[in-house]
CSV table of C-alpha atoms in Angstrom, one decimal:
chain,number,residue,atom,x,y,z
H,70,MET,CA,61.0,12.2,31.0
H,71,SER,CA,60.0,9.3,28.7
H,72,THR,CA,57.8,9.9,25.7
H,73,LEU,CA,54.9,7.9,27.2
H,74,ARG,CA,55.1,9.6,30.5
H,75,ARG,CA,55.0,13.0,28.7
H,76,LEU,CA,51.9,11.7,26.8
H,77,GLU,CA,50.0,11.4,30.0
H,78,ASP,CA,51.4,14.4,31.8
H,79,GLU,CA,51.2,16.9,29.0
H,80,ILE,CA,48.4,15.8,26.6
H,81,LEU,CA,46.1,13.0,27.8
H,82,SER,CA,45.5,12.4,31.5
H,83,ALA,CA,43.7,9.3,32.8
H,84,ASP,CA,40.7,11.5,33.8
H,85,LYS,CA,40.4,13.0,30.3
H,86,LEU,CA,40.8,9.6,28.7
H,87,GLN,CA,37.9,8.2,30.9
H,88,ARG,CA,35.7,11.3,30.3
H,89,ASP,CA,36.2,10.8,26.5
H,90,GLY,CA,34.9,7.3,26.7
H,91,THR,CA,37.9,4.9,27.4
H,92,PRO,CA,38.7,3.5,30.9
H,93,SER,CA,42.3,2.5,30.0
H,94,ALA,CA,44.8,2.7,27.2
H,95,SER,CA,47.8,0.3,27.4
H,96,ILE,CA,50.6,1.7,25.2
H,97,ALA,CA,54.0,0.3,24.1
H,98,ILE,CA,56.6,2.0,22.0
H,99,LEU,CA,59.3,0.2,20.0
H,100,GLU,CA,62.5,2.2,19.5
H,101,ASP,CA,65.4,0.7,17.7
H,102,GLY,CA,64.2,-2.7,18.7
H,103,ALA,CA,63.7,-1.9,22.4
H,104,ILE,CA,60.2,-1.8,23.9
H,105,SER,CA,58.9,0.4,26.7
H,106,THR,CA,55.4,0.5,28.1
H,107,HIS,CA,52.9,2.9,29.9
H,108,ILE,CA,49.4,2.5,31.1
H,109,ILE,CA,47.0,5.5,31.1
H,110,SER,CA,44.2,4.4,33.5
H,111,ASN,CA,42.4,5.1,36.8
H,112,GLY,CA,42.2,1.3,37.2
H,113,SER,CA,44.7,-1.4,38.1
H,114,GLU,CA,45.9,-2.4,34.7
H,115,ASP,CA,49.7,-3.0,34.2
H,116,ALA,CA,51.9,-3.9,31.3
H,117,GLU,CA,51.0,-7.5,31.7
H,118,THR,CA,47.2,-7.0,31.5
H,119,ILE,CA,45.8,-8.7,28.4
H,120,TYR,CA,43.1,-7.2,26.0
H,121,GLN,CA,41.1,-8.8,23.3
H,122,CYS,CA,42.6,-7.9,19.9
H,123,GLY,CA,39.7,-8.2,17.6
H,124,SER,CA,40.9,-8.2,13.9
H,125,ILE,CA,44.5,-7.9,14.9
H,126,SER,CA,44.0,-11.7,15.3
H,127,LYS,CA,44.0,-11.8,11.4
H,128,ALA,CA,47.4,-10.2,11.2
H,129,ILE,CA,48.8,-12.7,13.7
H,130,THR,CA,47.2,-15.6,11.8
H,131,ALA,CA,48.6,-14.4,8.7
H,132,MET,CA,52.1,-14.6,10.3
H,133,GLY,CA,51.3,-18.2,11.1
H,134,VAL,CA,50.5,-18.8,7.4
H,135,ALA,CA,53.8,-17.1,6.5
H,136,ARG,CA,55.7,-19.4,8.7
H,137,MET,CA,53.9,-22.3,7.1
H,138,VAL,CA,54.9,-20.9,3.6
H,139,ASP,CA,58.5,-20.8,4.8
H,140,LEU,CA,58.4,-24.3,6.2
H,141,GLY,CA,57.0,-25.6,2.9
H,142,HIS,CA,53.5,-26.7,4.0
H,143,LEU,CA,51.8,-24.4,1.5
H,144,SER,CA,52.3,-21.4,-0.7
H,145,TYR,CA,50.4,-18.1,-1.1
H,146,ASP,CA,49.2,-19.4,-4.5
H,147,THR,CA,47.8,-22.7,-3.1
H,148,LYS,CA,44.2,-23.2,-3.9
H,149,ILE,CA,42.2,-23.3,-0.7
H,150,VAL,CA,40.1,-26.3,-2.0
H,151,ASP,CA,43.4,-28.3,-2.1
H,152,VAL,CA,44.0,-27.9,1.7
H,153,LEU,CA,40.4,-28.0,3.0
H,154,PRO,CA,38.6,-31.2,4.1
H,155,ALA,CA,36.9,-32.4,0.8
H,156,HIS,CA,33.3,-31.9,2.2
H,157,LYS,CA,33.7,-28.3,3.4
H,158,PRO,CA,32.9,-26.2,0.3
H,159,SER,CA,29.5,-27.9,-0.4
H,160,ALA,CA,28.6,-27.4,3.2
H,161,PHE,CA,28.3,-23.6,3.0
H,162,LEU,CA,28.3,-22.6,-0.7
H,163,GLU,CA,25.3,-22.4,-3.1
H,164,PRO,CA,25.4,-24.9,-6.0
H,165,GLN,CA,25.6,-22.1,-8.5
H,166,SER,CA,28.7,-20.6,-6.9
H,167,VAL,CA,30.7,-23.6,-5.4
H,168,HIS,CA,32.8,-23.8,-8.5
H,169,LEU,CA,34.3,-20.3,-7.8
H,170,LEU,CA,36.1,-21.7,-4.7
H,171,ASP,CA,38.3,-23.6,-7.2
H,172,LEU,CA,39.8,-20.2,-8.1
H,173,VAL,CA,40.4,-18.9,-4.6
H,174,THR,CA,44.0,-19.0,-3.3
H,175,VAL,CA,45.5,-18.5,0.2
H,176,ARG,CA,46.7,-15.2,-1.0
H,177,MET,CA,43.2,-14.0,-1.9
H,178,LEU,CA,41.8,-15.0,1.5
H,179,ILE,CA,44.4,-13.0,3.4
H,180,THR,CA,44.1,-10.0,1.2
H,181,HIS,CA,40.3,-10.0,1.3
H,182,THR,CA,40.2,-10.4,-2.6
H,183,SER,CA,38.6,-13.9,-2.7
H,184,GLY,CA,35.1,-12.4,-3.5
H,185,LEU,CA,33.8,-14.1,-0.4
H,186,THR,CA,32.0,-12.1,2.2
H,187,GLN,CA,30.8,-12.6,5.8
H,188,PRO,CA,30.3,-9.9,8.5
H,189,TYR,CA,32.0,-9.6,11.8
H,190,GLU,CA,31.3,-12.1,14.5
H,191,GLN,CA,29.9,-10.5,17.6
H,192,GLY,CA,30.7,-13.5,19.9
H,193,HIS,CA,28.8,-15.2,22.7
H,194,PRO,CA,28.5,-14.6,26.4
H,195,ARG,CA,31.3,-16.1,28.5
H,196,ASP,CA,29.0,-18.4,30.3
H,197,VAL,CA,27.5,-20.1,27.3
H,198,GLU,CA,28.0,-23.8,27.6
H,199,THR,CA,28.8,-24.8,24.0
H,200,LEU,CA,30.1,-22.6,21.2
H,201,PRO,CA,29.1,-23.1,17.6
H,202,THR,CA,31.7,-25.1,15.5
H,203,LYS,CA,33.8,-23.5,12.9
H,204,GLU,CA,31.7,-25.3,10.3
H,205,GLN,CA,28.5,-24.0,11.8
H,206,SER,CA,30.0,-20.4,11.7
H,207,ILE,CA,30.7,-20.5,7.9
H,208,GLN,CA,27.3,-22.2,7.3
H,209,GLY,CA,25.5,-19.4,9.2
H,210,HIS,CA,24.0,-21.9,11.4
H,211,SER,CA,21.1,-21.1,13.8
H,212,SER,CA,23.5,-21.3,16.8
H,213,THR,CA,25.5,-18.4,15.5
H,214,ASN,CA,24.6,-14.7,15.0
H,215,LEU,CA,26.2,-14.7,11.5
H,216,ILE,CA,24.9,-15.1,8.0
H,217,ARG,CA,26.7,-17.7,6.0
H,218,LEU,CA,30.0,-17.2,4.2
H,219,GLN,CA,29.1,-16.6,0.5
H,220,PHE,CA,30.4,-15.1,-2.7
H,221,GLY,CA,29.6,-11.4,-3.0
H,222,SER,CA,31.9,-10.8,-6.0
H,223,LEU,CA,34.2,-12.8,-8.3
H,224,PRO,CA,37.6,-14.0,-7.1
H,225,GLY,CA,40.2,-11.4,-7.7
H,226,ALA,CA,37.7,-8.7,-8.8
H,227,GLN,CA,37.8,-6.4,-5.8
H,228,LEU,CA,38.8,-6.0,-2.1
H,229,LEU,CA,35.8,-7.2,-0.1
H,230,TYR,CA,36.5,-7.4,3.7
H,231,CYS,CA,35.6,-10.9,4.9
H,232,SER,CA,36.1,-12.0,8.4
H,233,GLY,CA,35.0,-15.6,7.5
H,234,SER,CA,38.0,-15.9,5.1
H,235,PHE,CA,40.1,-16.4,8.1
H,236,THR,CA,37.9,-19.1,9.4
H,237,LEU,CA,38.5,-21.1,6.2
H,238,LEU,CA,42.3,-20.6,6.7
H,239,GLU,CA,41.9,-21.7,10.3
H,240,ILE,CA,40.1,-24.9,9.1
H,241,ALA,CA,42.8,-25.5,6.4
H,242,MET,CA,45.7,-25.0,8.9
H,243,GLU,CA,44.3,-27.5,11.3
H,244,HIS,CA,43.7,-29.9,8.3
H,245,ILE,CA,47.3,-29.6,7.1
H,246,THR,CA,49.0,-30.1,10.4
H,247,GLY,CA,46.6,-32.2,12.4
H,248,LYS,CA,46.9,-29.7,15.3
H,249,THR,CA,44.4,-27.3,16.9
H,250,PHE,CA,44.7,-23.8,15.7
H,251,ALA,CA,45.5,-22.4,19.1
H,252,GLU,CA,48.4,-24.8,19.7
H,253,LEU,CA,49.6,-24.5,16.2
H,254,MET,CA,49.9,-20.7,16.5
H,255,GLN,CA,51.7,-21.1,19.8
H,256,GLU,CA,54.2,-23.3,18.0
H,257,LEU,CA,54.6,-21.1,14.9
H,258,VAL,CA,54.5,-17.7,16.3
H,259,MET,CA,54.1,-17.1,20.0
H,260,ARG,CA,56.8,-19.4,21.5
H,261,PRO,CA,59.5,-18.5,18.9
H,262,LEU,CA,59.0,-14.8,19.6
H,263,GLY,CA,58.6,-15.0,23.4
H,264,MET,CA,55.0,-13.7,23.2
H,265,GLN,CA,54.2,-15.1,26.6
H,266,ARG,CA,50.9,-13.0,27.3
H,267,THR,CA,49.4,-13.9,23.9
H,268,PHE,CA,47.0,-16.8,23.0
H,269,TYR,CA,44.0,-17.6,20.9
H,270,GLY,CA,40.8,-18.8,22.6
H,271,ASP,CA,39.1,-18.6,26.0
H,272,LEU,CA,40.5,-17.1,29.1
H,273,PRO,CA,42.0,-19.7,31.3
H,274,ASP,CA,40.2,-20.2,34.6
H,275,ASP,CA,43.2,-19.0,36.5
H,276,GLU,CA,43.8,-15.9,34.4
H,277,LYS,CA,43.0,-12.8,36.6
H,278,ASN,CA,45.1,-10.1,34.8
H,279,PHE,CA,42.7,-9.2,31.9
H,280,THR,CA,40.8,-6.0,31.4
H,281,LYS,CA,37.1,-6.0,31.3
H,282,PRO,CA,35.2,-4.6,28.3
H,283,TYR,CA,33.3,-1.2,28.5
H,284,LEU,CA,30.7,0.6,26.5
H,285,ASN,CA,32.4,4.0,27.4
H,286,GLY,CA,34.6,5.3,30.2
H,287,PHE,CA,32.4,4.2,33.0
H,288,GLN,CA,29.8,1.6,31.9
H,289,PRO,CA,30.8,-2.1,31.5
H,290,THR,CA,29.4,-4.1,28.6
H,291,PRO,CA,26.1,-5.9,29.6
H,292,ILE,CA,27.5,-9.5,29.3
H,293,GLY,CA,31.2,-8.8,29.9
H,294,VAL,CA,33.8,-10.7,27.9
H,295,HIS,CA,32.7,-12.3,24.7
H,296,ARG,CA,33.8,-15.8,23.5
H,297,PHE,CA,34.5,-16.6,19.8
H,298,THR,CA,34.5,-19.7,17.7
H,299,GLU,CA,36.4,-17.8,15.0
H,300,LEU,CA,39.8,-17.8,16.6
H,301,ALA,CA,41.8,-16.9,13.5
H,302,ALA,CA,39.6,-13.9,12.7
H,303,VAL,CA,38.9,-12.3,16.1
H,304,GLY,CA,40.0,-14.7,18.9
H,305,LEU,CA,43.3,-13.3,20.2
H,306,TRP,CA,44.3,-12.0,23.6
H,307,SER,CA,47.6,-10.1,23.9
H,308,THR,CA,49.4,-7.1,25.2
H,309,PRO,CA,50.9,-4.1,23.4
H,310,THR,CA,54.5,-5.4,24.3
H,311,ASP,CA,53.8,-8.8,22.7
H,312,LEU,CA,52.3,-7.3,19.5
H,313,LEU,CA,55.4,-5.2,19.1
H,314,LYS,CA,57.6,-8.3,19.4
H,315,LEU,CA,56.0,-9.4,16.2
H,316,VAL,CA,56.3,-6.1,14.5
H,317,SER,CA,60.0,-6.1,15.4
H,318,ALA,CA,60.4,-9.6,14.0
H,319,ILE,CA,58.9,-8.6,10.7
H,320,GLN,CA,61.1,-5.5,10.4
H,321,GLN,CA,64.2,-7.5,11.2
H,322,SER,CA,63.2,-10.2,8.7
H,323,ILE,CA,63.0,-7.7,5.8
H,324,HIS,CA,66.7,-6.7,6.3
H,325,SER,CA,68.4,-9.9,7.4
H,326,GLU,CA,68.6,-13.7,6.9
H,327,GLY,CA,68.0,-16.1,9.7
H,328,GLY,CA,65.1,-14.2,11.3
H,329,PHE,CA,61.5,-15.1,12.0
H,330,LEU,CA,60.6,-15.1,8.4
H,331,LYS,CA,62.6,-15.4,5.2
H,332,PRO,CA,63.4,-11.9,3.8
H,333,ALA,CA,61.5,-12.7,0.6
H,334,THR,CA,58.4,-13.7,2.6
H,335,ALA,CA,58.6,-10.5,4.6
H,336,HIS,CA,59.0,-8.5,1.5
H,337,GLU,CA,55.9,-10.2,-0.1
H,338,ILE,CA,53.8,-9.6,3.0
H,339,LEU,CA,54.4,-5.9,3.1
H,340,ILE,CA,55.4,-4.8,-0.4
H,341,SER,CA,55.2,-7.1,-3.4
H,342,GLY,CA,52.0,-8.9,-2.3
H,343,ALA,CA,50.0,-5.8,-1.4
H,344,VAL,CA,46.8,-5.0,-3.1
H,345,THR,CA,46.1,-1.2,-3.7
H,346,PHE,CA,42.5,0.0,-3.4
H,347,ARG,CA,40.6,3.2,-2.6
H,348,SER,CA,38.3,3.7,0.4
H,349,GLY,CA,36.6,7.1,0.2
H,350,ALA,CA,39.1,9.8,-0.8
H,351,ALA,CA,42.1,7.8,0.5
H,352,GLN,CA,44.2,5.2,-1.2
H,353,HIS,CA,45.1,2.0,0.9
H,354,ARG,CA,47.3,-1.0,0.5
H,355,CYS,CA,46.2,-4.4,1.9
H,356,GLY,CA,49.2,-6.7,2.2
H,357,LEU,CA,49.4,-10.3,3.3
H,358,GLY,CA,47.9,-9.8,6.8
H,359,TRP,CA,48.8,-6.1,7.2
H,360,TYR,CA,47.6,-2.8,5.8
H,361,SER,CA,50.5,-0.7,4.6
H,362,THR,CA,51.9,2.3,2.9
H,363,PHE,CA,55.3,2.1,1.3
H,364,THR,CA,57.0,2.9,4.6
H,365,THR,CA,54.7,1.7,7.4
H,366,PHE,CA,52.4,-1.3,8.2
H,367,ALA,CA,49.6,-1.6,10.7
H,368,HIS,CA,46.4,-3.4,11.7
H,369,ARG,CA,43.6,-2.4,14.0
H,370,GLY,CA,41.0,-4.6,15.7
H,371,ALA,CA,37.7,-4.3,17.6
H,372,ASN,CA,35.7,-6.8,19.7
H,373,PRO,CA,32.6,-5.8,21.8
H,374,GLY,CA,34.2,-3.5,24.4
H,375,TYR,CA,37.7,-3.4,23.0
H,376,HIS,CA,39.7,-1.4,20.3
H,377,SER,CA,43.4,-1.8,19.5
H,378,TYR,CA,45.9,-0.7,17.0
H,379,VAL,CA,49.5,-1.8,16.2
H,380,PHE,CA,51.8,0.1,13.8
H,381,GLY,CA,55.4,-0.2,12.5
H,382,PHE,CA,57.8,1.4,10.2
H,383,PHE,CA,59.8,-0.4,7.5
H,384,ASP,CA,61.2,2.2,5.2
H,385,GLN,CA,63.8,0.4,3.0
H,386,ALA,CA,65.5,3.7,2.0
H,387,ASP,CA,65.7,5.4,5.4
H,388,LEU,CA,66.7,2.8,8.1
H,389,SER,CA,66.5,5.3,10.9
H,390,LEU,CA,63.0,4.1,11.9
H,391,HIS,CA,63.0,0.6,10.5
H,392,ARG,CA,63.0,-0.9,14.0
H,393,SER,CA,60.4,1.5,15.4
H,394,GLY,CA,56.6,1.5,16.0
H,395,PHE,CA,54.0,1.4,18.7
H,396,SER,CA,50.8,-0.4,19.8
H,397,ILE,CA,47.7,1.0,21.7
H,398,MET,CA,45.1,-1.3,23.3
H,399,THR,CA,41.9,0.0,24.9
H,400,ASN,CA,38.9,-1.6,26.6
H,401,SER,CA,36.1,0.5,25.3
H,402,LEU,CA,33.6,0.3,22.5
H,403,LEU,CA,34.6,4.0,21.9
H,404,GLY,CA,38.3,3.2,22.0
H,405,LEU,CA,39.1,4.1,18.4
H,406,GLU,CA,38.2,7.8,19.1
H,407,SER,CA,41.1,7.9,21.6
H,408,ILE,CA,43.5,5.7,19.5
H,409,ARG,CA,43.5,8.2,16.5
H,410,PRO,CA,44.8,11.3,18.5
H,411,ILE,CA,47.1,9.1,20.6
H,412,PHE,CA,48.6,7.9,17.4
H,413,SER,CA,49.1,11.5,16.3
H,414,ALA,CA,50.4,12.6,19.7
H,415,MET,CA,53.1,9.8,19.9
H,416,LEU,CA,54.4,10.7,16.5
H,417,TYR,CA,54.5,14.4,17.6
H,418,LEU,CA,56.3,13.6,20.8
H,419,LYS,CA,58.9,11.4,19.1
H,420,GLY,CA,59.4,13.8,16.2
H,421,TRP,CA,58.5,10.9,13.8
H,422,PRO,CA,57.1,11.6,10.4
H,423,ARG,CA,53.4,12.7,10.1
H,424,GLN,CA,51.0,10.0,9.0
H,425,LYS,CA,48.0,11.6,7.6
H,426,LEU,CA,46.7,8.1,6.7
H,427,MET,CA,46.4,5.6,9.4
H,428,PRO,CA,47.1,2.2,7.7
H,429,SER,CA,44.2,-0.2,8.4
H,430,SER,CA,41.8,2.6,9.3
H,431,LEU,CA,39.5,2.2,6.3
H,432,GLY,CA,37.3,5.2,5.4
H,433,VAL,CA,39.8,7.6,7.2
H,434,ASP,CA,41.6,10.1,5.1
H,435,ASP,CA,42.7,12.2,8.1
H,436,TYR,CA,41.9,12.7,11.8
H,437,VAL,CA,41.6,15.3,14.5
H,438,PRO,CA,44.6,15.3,16.9
H,439,PHE,CA,44.7,16.4,20.5
H,440,ALA,CA,45.8,19.9,21.3
H,441,ALA,CA,49.6,20.3,21.9
H,442,PRO,CA,50.8,21.0,25.5
H,443,GLU,CA,49.9,24.3,26.9
H,444,GLY,CA,52.3,27.0,26.0
H,445,THR,CA,53.2,25.6,22.5
H,446,GLU,CA,53.5,28.5,20.0
H,447,ILE,CA,51.4,28.7,16.9
H,448,ASP,CA,53.3,29.2,13.6
H,449,GLU,CA,52.8,32.9,12.7
H,450,ALA,CA,52.2,31.9,9.0
H,451,TRP,CA,48.6,31.0,9.9
H,452,ARG,CA,47.7,34.6,9.2
H,453,GLU,CA,48.2,34.0,5.4
H,454,TRP,CA,44.9,32.1,5.5
H,455,LYS,CA,42.8,34.7,7.3
H,456,GLY,CA,39.4,35.6,5.9
H,457,GLN,CA,36.3,34.0,4.6
H,458,TRP,CA,37.2,30.9,2.6
H,459,ASP,CA,33.8,29.5,2.2
H,460,HIS,CA,30.2,30.8,2.2
H,461,ASP,CA,29.8,29.4,5.8
H,462,TRP,CA,33.4,29.3,7.3
H,463,SER,CA,36.0,31.9,8.1
H,464,LEU,CA,39.3,32.0,9.8
H,465,LEU,CA,39.6,35.0,12.0
H,466,GLU,CA,42.1,36.7,14.3
H,467,VAL,CA,40.7,37.3,17.8
H,468,GLN,CA,43.0,39.0,20.3
H,469,GLY,CA,46.1,38.0,18.3
H,470,GLN,CA,45.0,34.3,18.1
H,471,PRO,CA,43.4,32.2,15.3
H,472,ALA,CA,39.7,31.4,15.6
H,473,LEU,CA,37.3,29.5,13.5
H,474,GLN,CA,33.8,30.9,12.8
H,475,LEU,CA,30.8,29.2,11.2
H,476,LYS,CA,28.4,31.7,9.7
H,477,ASP,CA,27.5,34.2,12.4
H,478,LEU,CA,28.0,31.9,15.4
H,479,PRO,CA,30.6,32.9,18.0
H,480,PRO,CA,34.2,32.3,16.9
H,481,VAL,CA,36.0,29.2,18.4
H,482,LYS,CA,39.5,29.6,19.5
H,483,LEU,CA,42.1,27.4,17.7
H,484,LEU,CA,45.0,25.7,19.3
H,485,PRO,CA,48.2,24.1,17.9
H,486,ALA,CA,47.8,20.4,17.4
H,487,ALA,CA,49.8,17.6,18.9
H,488,ALA,CA,50.7,16.4,15.5
H,489,PRO,CA,54.0,16.3,13.5
H,490,VAL,CA,54.0,18.4,10.4
H,491,GLN,CA,54.9,17.8,6.8
H,492,THR,CA,57.3,20.0,4.8
H,493,PHE,CA,56.4,20.9,1.2
H,494,ASP,CA,59.7,22.5,0.0
H,495,ASP,CA,63.4,21.9,0.2
H,496,ASN,CA,64.0,24.8,2.5
H,497,ASN,CA,61.7,23.7,5.2
H,498,THR,CA,59.8,26.9,5.0
H,499,ASN,CA,56.5,25.7,3.8
H,500,THR,CA,55.2,23.3,6.4
H,501,GLU,CA,51.6,22.4,7.1
H,502,ILE,CA,49.9,24.0,10.1
H,503,ILE,CA,47.3,21.9,12.0
H,504,LEU,CA,45.0,23.8,14.5
H,505,VAL,CA,42.3,22.2,16.6
H,506,ALA,CA,39.1,23.8,17.8
H,507,ASP,CA,39.2,24.4,21.5
H,508,GLY,CA,36.4,22.5,23.2
H,509,LEU,CA,35.4,20.7,19.9
H,510,SER,CA,37.1,17.3,20.0
H,511,ALA,CA,36.1,16.4,16.4
H,512,THR,CA,37.0,19.6,14.6
H,513,ALA,CA,40.3,20.9,13.2
H,514,ILE,CA,41.8,22.8,10.2
H,515,ARG,CA,44.9,21.9,8.2
H,516,LEU,CA,46.7,24.8,6.3
H,517,THR,CA,49.0,23.7,3.5
H,518,TRP,CA,50.3,24.8,0.1
H,519,ALA,CA,50.0,23.5,-3.4
H,520,ASP,CA,51.8,25.1,-6.3
H,521,ASN,CA,52.2,28.2,-4.2
H,522,ASP,CA,48.5,28.4,-3.5
H,523,ARG,CA,47.2,28.2,-0.1
H,524,ILE,CA,45.0,25.2,0.8
H,525,ILE,CA,42.7,25.0,3.8
H,526,GLU,CA,41.0,21.8,4.9
H,527,LEU,CA,38.3,21.3,7.5
H,528,LEU,CA,38.8,18.1,9.4
H,529,GLN,CA,35.8,16.5,11.2
H,530,LEU,CA,36.1,13.2,13.0
H,531,ALA,CA,38.0,11.0,10.5
H,532,LYS,CA,37.3,13.0,7.4
H,533,THR,CA,38.4,15.9,5.4
H,534,VAL,CA,34.9,17.4,4.8
H,535,LEU,CA,35.9,20.5,3.0
H,536,LYS,CA,39.0,21.5,1.0
H,537,LYS,CA,39.4,24.9,-0.5
H,538,ARG,CA,42.2,26.4,-2.6
H,539,LEU,CA,43.0,30.1,-1.9
H,540,SER,CA,44.9,31.7,-4.7
């Protein structure tokens, strides 16, 4: 049985997915360069059904920029003022800060270190007659639902996520080439990679195979599909299969000449060009279009009624996974709450390395997985952590099984998690144990070691909320 079929049969049924708030999850897995797909849904979606990608649009835009770098149209250190129409900066910046744009490079815009800030665009109803222009978008014109693009910090001073930075890139790319952004991206990225179900912009009138956005598992969004002026930032439609074609192309480019990108460019995108920063307790790396660790890269995206995630490996030392990854696309405002445990379950079923940190999931330092398939045995070592380990929390043994107790409330049964484990010694004896609270979808514990001391962590939602060392 395939990994994706097992995911639905053993861990996440379509009924459970819907009850948890997501009508459909379209999933593709990349294994040694080959892509397979599966849909978990009670609806009619199939592998060719397109979803809105949200901010994954930025990652694809960045690959268009990378191709322009390879073709000699610009460099990552090109100053954005040198490739914008001359009148654009004064159209949206205050007089006291307009000079700062002279310091902003293409690299800074892609890595969100330009100092510019502008919030997410929420889009417009599909039946609106005229969308705002890109210029109106960065100006915060009354026809948009955005505040203007502005400097919130100094160029290069910090990472400040800015959706509007990609609208500037979109304007620059059109100015350099004389082509519309949507057609340029087809030429640079989609057609070379055979991404036949991927495009920027509005749904064509004859497009019928798209999934509709939902607030939860049962309730559609009030105005349906949203339209966007800001294509480079949030205006992409795609499928998990097509997104993995790009992941595969980047992976191949790192290791060989003659690929989609020059190896030096691919290396700069994921490794040498990455900016390291902290978000909460976790350390993240923002590359040129992708968030990364030193062995993985990813991006997530959300538009009203959609959530998606795309992930790939690129370990230069261990090539066993360098052509592997997966993509998950959902049509729900709550889709991210399903994506996180699906992410864990797929790693678990494949036997791939545990990823405590999901690249591109800012503010997340861990996450609560699904329970493992029924009948999975619990590592007997869990008993080493028994007892009261905080004034409020205790790990108990109830009828031979682990249970979690808060103060004097009834204990909650703990189940083994659908998550791969990390090993902490050379003999493979000290491995972490992750247990999820039965019936509590946002609570789990993680049992580990540090310097021969036992560590117990309480996970709630996407955070480690309590960490205790037991000597």
